[in-house]
PDB file of C-alpha atoms in Angstrom:
ATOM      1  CA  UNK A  86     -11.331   6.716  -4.616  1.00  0.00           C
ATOM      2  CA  UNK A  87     -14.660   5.257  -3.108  1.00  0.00           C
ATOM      3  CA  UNK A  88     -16.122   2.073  -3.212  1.00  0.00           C
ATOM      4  CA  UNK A  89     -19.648   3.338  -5.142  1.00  0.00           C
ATOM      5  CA  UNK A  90     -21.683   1.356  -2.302  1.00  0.00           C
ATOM      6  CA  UNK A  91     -23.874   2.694  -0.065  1.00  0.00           C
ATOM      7  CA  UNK A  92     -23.328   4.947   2.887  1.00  0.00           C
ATOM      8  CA  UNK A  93     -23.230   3.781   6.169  1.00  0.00           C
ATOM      9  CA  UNK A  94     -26.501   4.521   6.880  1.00  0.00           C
ATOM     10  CA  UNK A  95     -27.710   2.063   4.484  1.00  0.00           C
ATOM     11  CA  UNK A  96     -26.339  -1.072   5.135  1.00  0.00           C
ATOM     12  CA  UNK A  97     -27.391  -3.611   2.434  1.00  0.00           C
ATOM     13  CA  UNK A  98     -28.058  -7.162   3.306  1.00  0.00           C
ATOM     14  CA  UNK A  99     -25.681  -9.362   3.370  1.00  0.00           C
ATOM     15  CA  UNK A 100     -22.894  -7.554   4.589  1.00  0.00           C
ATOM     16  CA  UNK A 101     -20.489  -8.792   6.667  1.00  0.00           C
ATOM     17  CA  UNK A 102     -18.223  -5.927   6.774  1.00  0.00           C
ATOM     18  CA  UNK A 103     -16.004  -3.393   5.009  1.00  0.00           C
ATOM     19  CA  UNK A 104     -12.503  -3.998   4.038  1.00  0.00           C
ATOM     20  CA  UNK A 105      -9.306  -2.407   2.230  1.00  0.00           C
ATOM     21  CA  UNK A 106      -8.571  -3.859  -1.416  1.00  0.00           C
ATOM     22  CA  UNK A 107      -6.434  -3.087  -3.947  1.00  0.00           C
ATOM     23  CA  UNK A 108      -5.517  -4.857  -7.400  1.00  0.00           C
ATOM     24  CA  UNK A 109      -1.802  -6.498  -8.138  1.00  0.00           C
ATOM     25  CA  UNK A 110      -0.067  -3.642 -10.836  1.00  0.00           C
ATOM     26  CA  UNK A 111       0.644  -4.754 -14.072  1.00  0.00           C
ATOM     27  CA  UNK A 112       4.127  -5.019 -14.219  1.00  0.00           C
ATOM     28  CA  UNK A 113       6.648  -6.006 -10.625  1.00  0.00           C
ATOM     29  CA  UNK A 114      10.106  -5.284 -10.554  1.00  0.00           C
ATOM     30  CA  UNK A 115      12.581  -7.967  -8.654  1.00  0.00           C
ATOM     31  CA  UNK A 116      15.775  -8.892  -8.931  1.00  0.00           C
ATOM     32  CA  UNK A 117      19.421  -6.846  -8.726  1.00  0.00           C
ATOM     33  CA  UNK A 118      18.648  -3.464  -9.137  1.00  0.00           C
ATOM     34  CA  UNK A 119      15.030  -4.409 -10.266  1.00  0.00           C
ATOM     35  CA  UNK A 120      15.848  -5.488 -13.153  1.00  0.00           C
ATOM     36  CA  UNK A 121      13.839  -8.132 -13.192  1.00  0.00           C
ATOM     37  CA  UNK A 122      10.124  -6.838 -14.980  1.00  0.00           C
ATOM     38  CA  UNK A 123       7.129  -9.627 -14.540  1.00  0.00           C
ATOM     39  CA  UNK A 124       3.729  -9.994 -15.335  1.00  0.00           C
ATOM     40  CA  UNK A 125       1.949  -9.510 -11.817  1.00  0.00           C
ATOM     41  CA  UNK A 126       3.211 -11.677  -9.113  1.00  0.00           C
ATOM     42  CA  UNK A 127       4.533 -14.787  -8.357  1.00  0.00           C
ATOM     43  CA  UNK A 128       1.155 -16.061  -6.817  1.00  0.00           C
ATOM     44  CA  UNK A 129      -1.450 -13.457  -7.996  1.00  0.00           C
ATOM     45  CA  UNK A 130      -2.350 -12.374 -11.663  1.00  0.00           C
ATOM     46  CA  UNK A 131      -1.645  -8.338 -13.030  1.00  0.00           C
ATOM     47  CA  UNK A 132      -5.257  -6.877 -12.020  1.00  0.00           C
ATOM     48  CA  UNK A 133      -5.978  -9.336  -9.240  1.00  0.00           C
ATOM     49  CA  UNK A 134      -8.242  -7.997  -6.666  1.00  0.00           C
ATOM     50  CA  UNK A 135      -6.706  -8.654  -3.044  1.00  0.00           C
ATOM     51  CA  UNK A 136      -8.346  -7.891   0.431  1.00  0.00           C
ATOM     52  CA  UNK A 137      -5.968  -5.862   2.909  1.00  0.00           C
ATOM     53  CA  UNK A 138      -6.671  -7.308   6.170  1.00  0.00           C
ATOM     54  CA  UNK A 139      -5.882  -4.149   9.170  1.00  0.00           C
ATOM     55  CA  UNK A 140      -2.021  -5.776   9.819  1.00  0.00           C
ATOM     56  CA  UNK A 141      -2.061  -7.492  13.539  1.00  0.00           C
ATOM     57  CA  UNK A 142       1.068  -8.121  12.832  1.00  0.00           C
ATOM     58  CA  UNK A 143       4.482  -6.393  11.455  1.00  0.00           C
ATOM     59  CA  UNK A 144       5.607  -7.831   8.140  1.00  0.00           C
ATOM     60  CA  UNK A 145       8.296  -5.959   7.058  1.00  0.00           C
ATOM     61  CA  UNK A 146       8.435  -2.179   6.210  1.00  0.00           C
ATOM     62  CA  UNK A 147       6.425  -1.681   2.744  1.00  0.00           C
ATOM     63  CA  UNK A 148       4.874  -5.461   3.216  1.00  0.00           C
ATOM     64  CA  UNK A 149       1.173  -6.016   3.831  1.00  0.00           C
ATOM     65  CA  UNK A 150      -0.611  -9.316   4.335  1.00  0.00           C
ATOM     66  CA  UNK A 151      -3.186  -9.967   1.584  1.00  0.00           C
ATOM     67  CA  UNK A 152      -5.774 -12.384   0.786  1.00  0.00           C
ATOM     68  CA  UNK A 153      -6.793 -13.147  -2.342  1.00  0.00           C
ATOM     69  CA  UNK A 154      -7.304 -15.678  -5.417  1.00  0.00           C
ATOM     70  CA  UNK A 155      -4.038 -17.915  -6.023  1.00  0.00           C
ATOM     71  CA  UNK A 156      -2.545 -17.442  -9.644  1.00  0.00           C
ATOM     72  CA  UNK A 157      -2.915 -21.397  -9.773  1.00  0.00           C
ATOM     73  CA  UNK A 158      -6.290 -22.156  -8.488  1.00  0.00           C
ATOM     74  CA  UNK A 159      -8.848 -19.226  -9.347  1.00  0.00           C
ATOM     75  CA  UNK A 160     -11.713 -20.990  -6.782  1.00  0.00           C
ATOM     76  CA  UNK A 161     -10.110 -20.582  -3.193  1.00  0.00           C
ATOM     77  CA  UNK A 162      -8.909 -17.845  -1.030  1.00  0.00           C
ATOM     78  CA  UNK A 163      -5.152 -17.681  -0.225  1.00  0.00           C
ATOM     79  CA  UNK A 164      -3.264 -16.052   2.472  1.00  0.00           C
ATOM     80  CA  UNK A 165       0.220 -14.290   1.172  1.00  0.00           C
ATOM     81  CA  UNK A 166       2.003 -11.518   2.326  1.00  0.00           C
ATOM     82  CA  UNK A 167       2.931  -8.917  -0.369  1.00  0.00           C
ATOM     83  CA  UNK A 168       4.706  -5.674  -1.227  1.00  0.00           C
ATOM     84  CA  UNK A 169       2.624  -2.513  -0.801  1.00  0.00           C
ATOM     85  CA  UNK A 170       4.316  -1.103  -4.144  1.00  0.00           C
ATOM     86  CA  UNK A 171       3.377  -3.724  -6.026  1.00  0.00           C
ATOM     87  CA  UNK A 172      -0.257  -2.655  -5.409  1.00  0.00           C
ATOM     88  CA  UNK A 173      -2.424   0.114  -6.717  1.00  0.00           C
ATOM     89  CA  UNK A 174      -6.335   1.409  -7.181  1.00  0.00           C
ATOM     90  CA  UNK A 175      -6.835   1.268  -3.524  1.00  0.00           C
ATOM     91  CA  UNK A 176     -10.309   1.140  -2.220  1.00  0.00           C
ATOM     92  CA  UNK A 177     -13.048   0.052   0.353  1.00  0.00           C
ATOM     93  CA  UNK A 178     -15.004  -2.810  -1.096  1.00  0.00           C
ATOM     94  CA  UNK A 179     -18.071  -4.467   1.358  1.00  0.00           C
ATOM     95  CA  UNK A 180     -17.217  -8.342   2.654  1.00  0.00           C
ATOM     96  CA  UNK A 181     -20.281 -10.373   1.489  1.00  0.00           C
ATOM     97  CA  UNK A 182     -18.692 -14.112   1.200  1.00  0.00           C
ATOM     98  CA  UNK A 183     -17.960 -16.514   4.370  1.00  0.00           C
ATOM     99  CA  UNK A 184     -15.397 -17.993   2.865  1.00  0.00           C
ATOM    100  CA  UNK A 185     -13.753 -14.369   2.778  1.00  0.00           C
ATOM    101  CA  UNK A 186     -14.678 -14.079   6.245  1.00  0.00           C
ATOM    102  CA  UNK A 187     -12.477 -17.037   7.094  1.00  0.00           C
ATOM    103  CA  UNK A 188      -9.259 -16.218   5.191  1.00  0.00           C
ATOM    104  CA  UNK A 189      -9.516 -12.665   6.342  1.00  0.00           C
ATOM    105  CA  UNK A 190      -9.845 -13.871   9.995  1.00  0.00           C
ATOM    106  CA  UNK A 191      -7.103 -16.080   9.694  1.00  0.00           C
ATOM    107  CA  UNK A 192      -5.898 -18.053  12.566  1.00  0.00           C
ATOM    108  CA  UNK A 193      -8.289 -15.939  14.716  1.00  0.00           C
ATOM    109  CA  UNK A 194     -11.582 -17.738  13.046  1.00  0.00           C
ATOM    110  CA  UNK A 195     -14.064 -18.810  15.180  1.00  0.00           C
ATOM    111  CA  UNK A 196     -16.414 -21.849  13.363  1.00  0.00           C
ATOM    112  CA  UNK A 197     -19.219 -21.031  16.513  1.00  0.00           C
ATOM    113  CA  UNK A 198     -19.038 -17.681  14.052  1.00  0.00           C
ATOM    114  CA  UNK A 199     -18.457 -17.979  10.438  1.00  0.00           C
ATOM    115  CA  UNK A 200     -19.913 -14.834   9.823  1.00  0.00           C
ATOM    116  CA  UNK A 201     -18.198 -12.403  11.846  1.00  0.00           C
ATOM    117  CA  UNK A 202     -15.316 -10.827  10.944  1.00  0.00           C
ATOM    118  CA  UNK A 203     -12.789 -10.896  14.496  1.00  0.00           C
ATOM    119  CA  UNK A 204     -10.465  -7.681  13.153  1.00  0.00           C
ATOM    120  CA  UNK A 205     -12.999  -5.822  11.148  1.00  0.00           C
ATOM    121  CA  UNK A 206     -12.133  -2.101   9.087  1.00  0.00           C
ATOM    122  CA  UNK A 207     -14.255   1.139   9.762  1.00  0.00           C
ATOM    123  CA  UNK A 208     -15.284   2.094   6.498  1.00  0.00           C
ATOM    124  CA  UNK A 209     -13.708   5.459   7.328  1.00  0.00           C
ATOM    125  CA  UNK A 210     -10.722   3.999   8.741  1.00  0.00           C
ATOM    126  CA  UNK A 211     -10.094   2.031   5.125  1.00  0.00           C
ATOM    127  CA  UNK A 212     -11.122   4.696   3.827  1.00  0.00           C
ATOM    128  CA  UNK A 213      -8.555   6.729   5.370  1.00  0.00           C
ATOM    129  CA  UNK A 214      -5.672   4.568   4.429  1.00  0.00           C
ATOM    130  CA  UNK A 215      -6.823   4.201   0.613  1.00  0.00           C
ATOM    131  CA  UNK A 216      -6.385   7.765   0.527  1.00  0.00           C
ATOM    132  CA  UNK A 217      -2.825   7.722   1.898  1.00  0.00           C
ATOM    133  CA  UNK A 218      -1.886   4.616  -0.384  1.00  0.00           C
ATOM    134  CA  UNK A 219      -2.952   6.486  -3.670  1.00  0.00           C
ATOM    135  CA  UNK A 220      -1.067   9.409  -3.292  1.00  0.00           C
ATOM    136  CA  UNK A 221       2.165   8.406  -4.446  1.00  0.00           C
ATOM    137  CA  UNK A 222       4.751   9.004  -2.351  1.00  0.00           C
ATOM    138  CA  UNK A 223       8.836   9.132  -2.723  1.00  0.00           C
ATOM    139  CA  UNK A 224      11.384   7.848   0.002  1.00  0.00           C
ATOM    140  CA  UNK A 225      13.791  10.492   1.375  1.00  0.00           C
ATOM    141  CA  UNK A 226      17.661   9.957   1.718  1.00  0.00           C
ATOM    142  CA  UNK A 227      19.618  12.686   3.282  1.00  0.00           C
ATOM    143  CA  UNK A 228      23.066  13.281   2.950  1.00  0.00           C
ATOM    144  CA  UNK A 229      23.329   9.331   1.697  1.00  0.00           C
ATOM    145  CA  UNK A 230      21.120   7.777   4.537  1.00  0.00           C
ATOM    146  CA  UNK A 231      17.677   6.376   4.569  1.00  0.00           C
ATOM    147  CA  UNK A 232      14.675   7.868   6.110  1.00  0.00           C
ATOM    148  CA  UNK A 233      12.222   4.900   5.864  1.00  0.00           C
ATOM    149  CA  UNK A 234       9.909   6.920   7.787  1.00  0.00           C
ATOM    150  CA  UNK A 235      10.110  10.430   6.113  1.00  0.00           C
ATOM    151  CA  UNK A 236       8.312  10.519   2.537  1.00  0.00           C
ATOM    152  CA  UNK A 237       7.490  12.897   0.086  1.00  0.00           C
ATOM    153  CA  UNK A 238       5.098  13.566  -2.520  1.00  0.00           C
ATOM    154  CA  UNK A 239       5.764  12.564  -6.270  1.00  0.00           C
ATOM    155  CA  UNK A 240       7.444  14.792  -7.424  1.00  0.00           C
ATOM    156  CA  UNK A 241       9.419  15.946  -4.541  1.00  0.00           C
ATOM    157  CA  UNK A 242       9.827  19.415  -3.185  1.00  0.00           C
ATOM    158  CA  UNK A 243      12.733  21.570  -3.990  1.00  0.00           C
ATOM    159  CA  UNK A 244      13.185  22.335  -0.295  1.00  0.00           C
ATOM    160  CA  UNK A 245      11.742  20.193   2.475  1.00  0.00           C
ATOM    161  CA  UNK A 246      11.714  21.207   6.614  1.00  0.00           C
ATOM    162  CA  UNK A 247      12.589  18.461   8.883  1.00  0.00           C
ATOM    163  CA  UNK A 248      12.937  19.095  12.445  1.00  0.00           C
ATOM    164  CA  UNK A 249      13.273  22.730  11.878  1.00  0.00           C
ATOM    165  CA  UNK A 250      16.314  22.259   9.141  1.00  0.00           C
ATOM    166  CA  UNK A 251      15.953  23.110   5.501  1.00  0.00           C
ATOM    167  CA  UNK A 252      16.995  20.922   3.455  1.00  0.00           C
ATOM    168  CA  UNK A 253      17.883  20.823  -0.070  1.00  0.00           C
ATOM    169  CA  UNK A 254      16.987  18.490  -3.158  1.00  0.00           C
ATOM    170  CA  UNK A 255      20.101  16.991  -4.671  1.00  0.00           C
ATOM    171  CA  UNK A 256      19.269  14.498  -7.153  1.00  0.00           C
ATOM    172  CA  UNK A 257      16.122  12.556  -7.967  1.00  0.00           C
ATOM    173  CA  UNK A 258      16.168   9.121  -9.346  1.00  0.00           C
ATOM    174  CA  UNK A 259      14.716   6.004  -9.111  1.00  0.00           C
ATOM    175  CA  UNK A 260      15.823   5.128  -5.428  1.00  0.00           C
ATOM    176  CA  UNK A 261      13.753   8.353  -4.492  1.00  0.00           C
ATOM    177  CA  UNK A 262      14.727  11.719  -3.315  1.00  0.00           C
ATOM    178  CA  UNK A 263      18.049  12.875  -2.177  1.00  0.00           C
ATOM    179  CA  UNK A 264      18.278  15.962  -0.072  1.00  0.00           C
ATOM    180  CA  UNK A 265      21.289  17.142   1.279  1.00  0.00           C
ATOM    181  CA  UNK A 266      21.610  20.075   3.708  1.00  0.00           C
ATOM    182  CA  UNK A 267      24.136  22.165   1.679  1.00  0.00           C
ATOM    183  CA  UNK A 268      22.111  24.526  -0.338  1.00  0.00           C
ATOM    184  CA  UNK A 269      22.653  24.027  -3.941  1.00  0.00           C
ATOM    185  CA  UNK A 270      25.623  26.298  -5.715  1.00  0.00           C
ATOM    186  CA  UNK A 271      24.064  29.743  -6.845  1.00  0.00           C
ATOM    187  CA  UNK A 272      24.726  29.966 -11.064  1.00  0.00           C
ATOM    188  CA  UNK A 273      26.749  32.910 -11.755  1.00  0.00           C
ATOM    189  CA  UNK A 274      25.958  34.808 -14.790  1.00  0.00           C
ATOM    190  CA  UNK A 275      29.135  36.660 -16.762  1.00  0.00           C
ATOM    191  CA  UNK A 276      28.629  40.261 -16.693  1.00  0.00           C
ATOM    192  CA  UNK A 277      28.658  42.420 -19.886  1.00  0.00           C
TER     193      UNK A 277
END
């Protein structure tokens, strides 16, 4: 999905730069199990629009760090690091506001420049990533372990090739997709 902007050609005045954003989901799961359903987030409304900074930074697998309106105080900018599940609708959106500029920048702001972002997107680089982010996407365990870095799409593949071995969906729940490398038994049918 595309911000419905202009093309790069036309750059409209005002801009400061192009960004990732994405809005909270409606309902977060925390807690044992997740268990736990809530309204949004802890510091950011359901539907909340938050700006993706490119990470300089690792936060944790799945984490991103996000700026956005607080919850609390609807007027100023906040700085919060949040799970990438818990967001959806990912897009490129143009940077117009200063005050974005300088919770975007972070740390890195420079006052000599309030207008320039110092880790900017491409748009096609955002755009990229939006792309990847929408697709939803399953984690793979295999024979009981965890592949953070191997995912599949949703729903998963009866049969999936990793590092030239076939392997074989087993069950598929709410922890993702288990594939085991044991085929799966062949159903006999009595014979007349």
């Amino acid at each position: 999905m595309t911000d419905t902007g202009p093309t790069q050609e036309e750059t409209p005045d005002g801009l400061l730069g192009w960004c990732l954003v994405a809005n909270v989901v409606r309902e977060t799961a925390h807690g044992e199990s997740g268990l736990d359903i809530q309204h949004g987030m802890k510091h950011f409304r359901a539907g909340a629009l938050l700006w993706l900074p490119p990470v300089r930074w690792d936060p944790g697998h799945g984490r991103w760090p996000a700026v956005g309106r607080h919850r609390g105080n609807g007027r100023r900018y906040v700085n919060m690091v949040v799970r990438a599940g818990d967001l959806e609708n990912f897009r490129v959106k143009g940077v117009y506001s200063e005050a974005l500029v300088r919770s975007l920048n972070g740390y890195e702001h420079d006052p000599a420049a309030p207008r320039t972002l110092q880790n900017p997107w491409t748009r096609e680089r955002a755009q990229t990533r939006a792309d990847a982010w929408n697709q939803p996407r399953e984690l793979v365990r295999i024979d009981g372990h965890s592949r953070p870095w191997i995912s599949v799409l949703n729903p998963p593949p009866a049969e999936l090739q990793v590092d030239g071995e076939t392997l074989h969906l087993a069950h598929y729940g709410t922890r993702g997709a288990h594939y085991s490398r044991t085929p799966p038994p062949v159903e006999r049918t009595p014979e007349p």
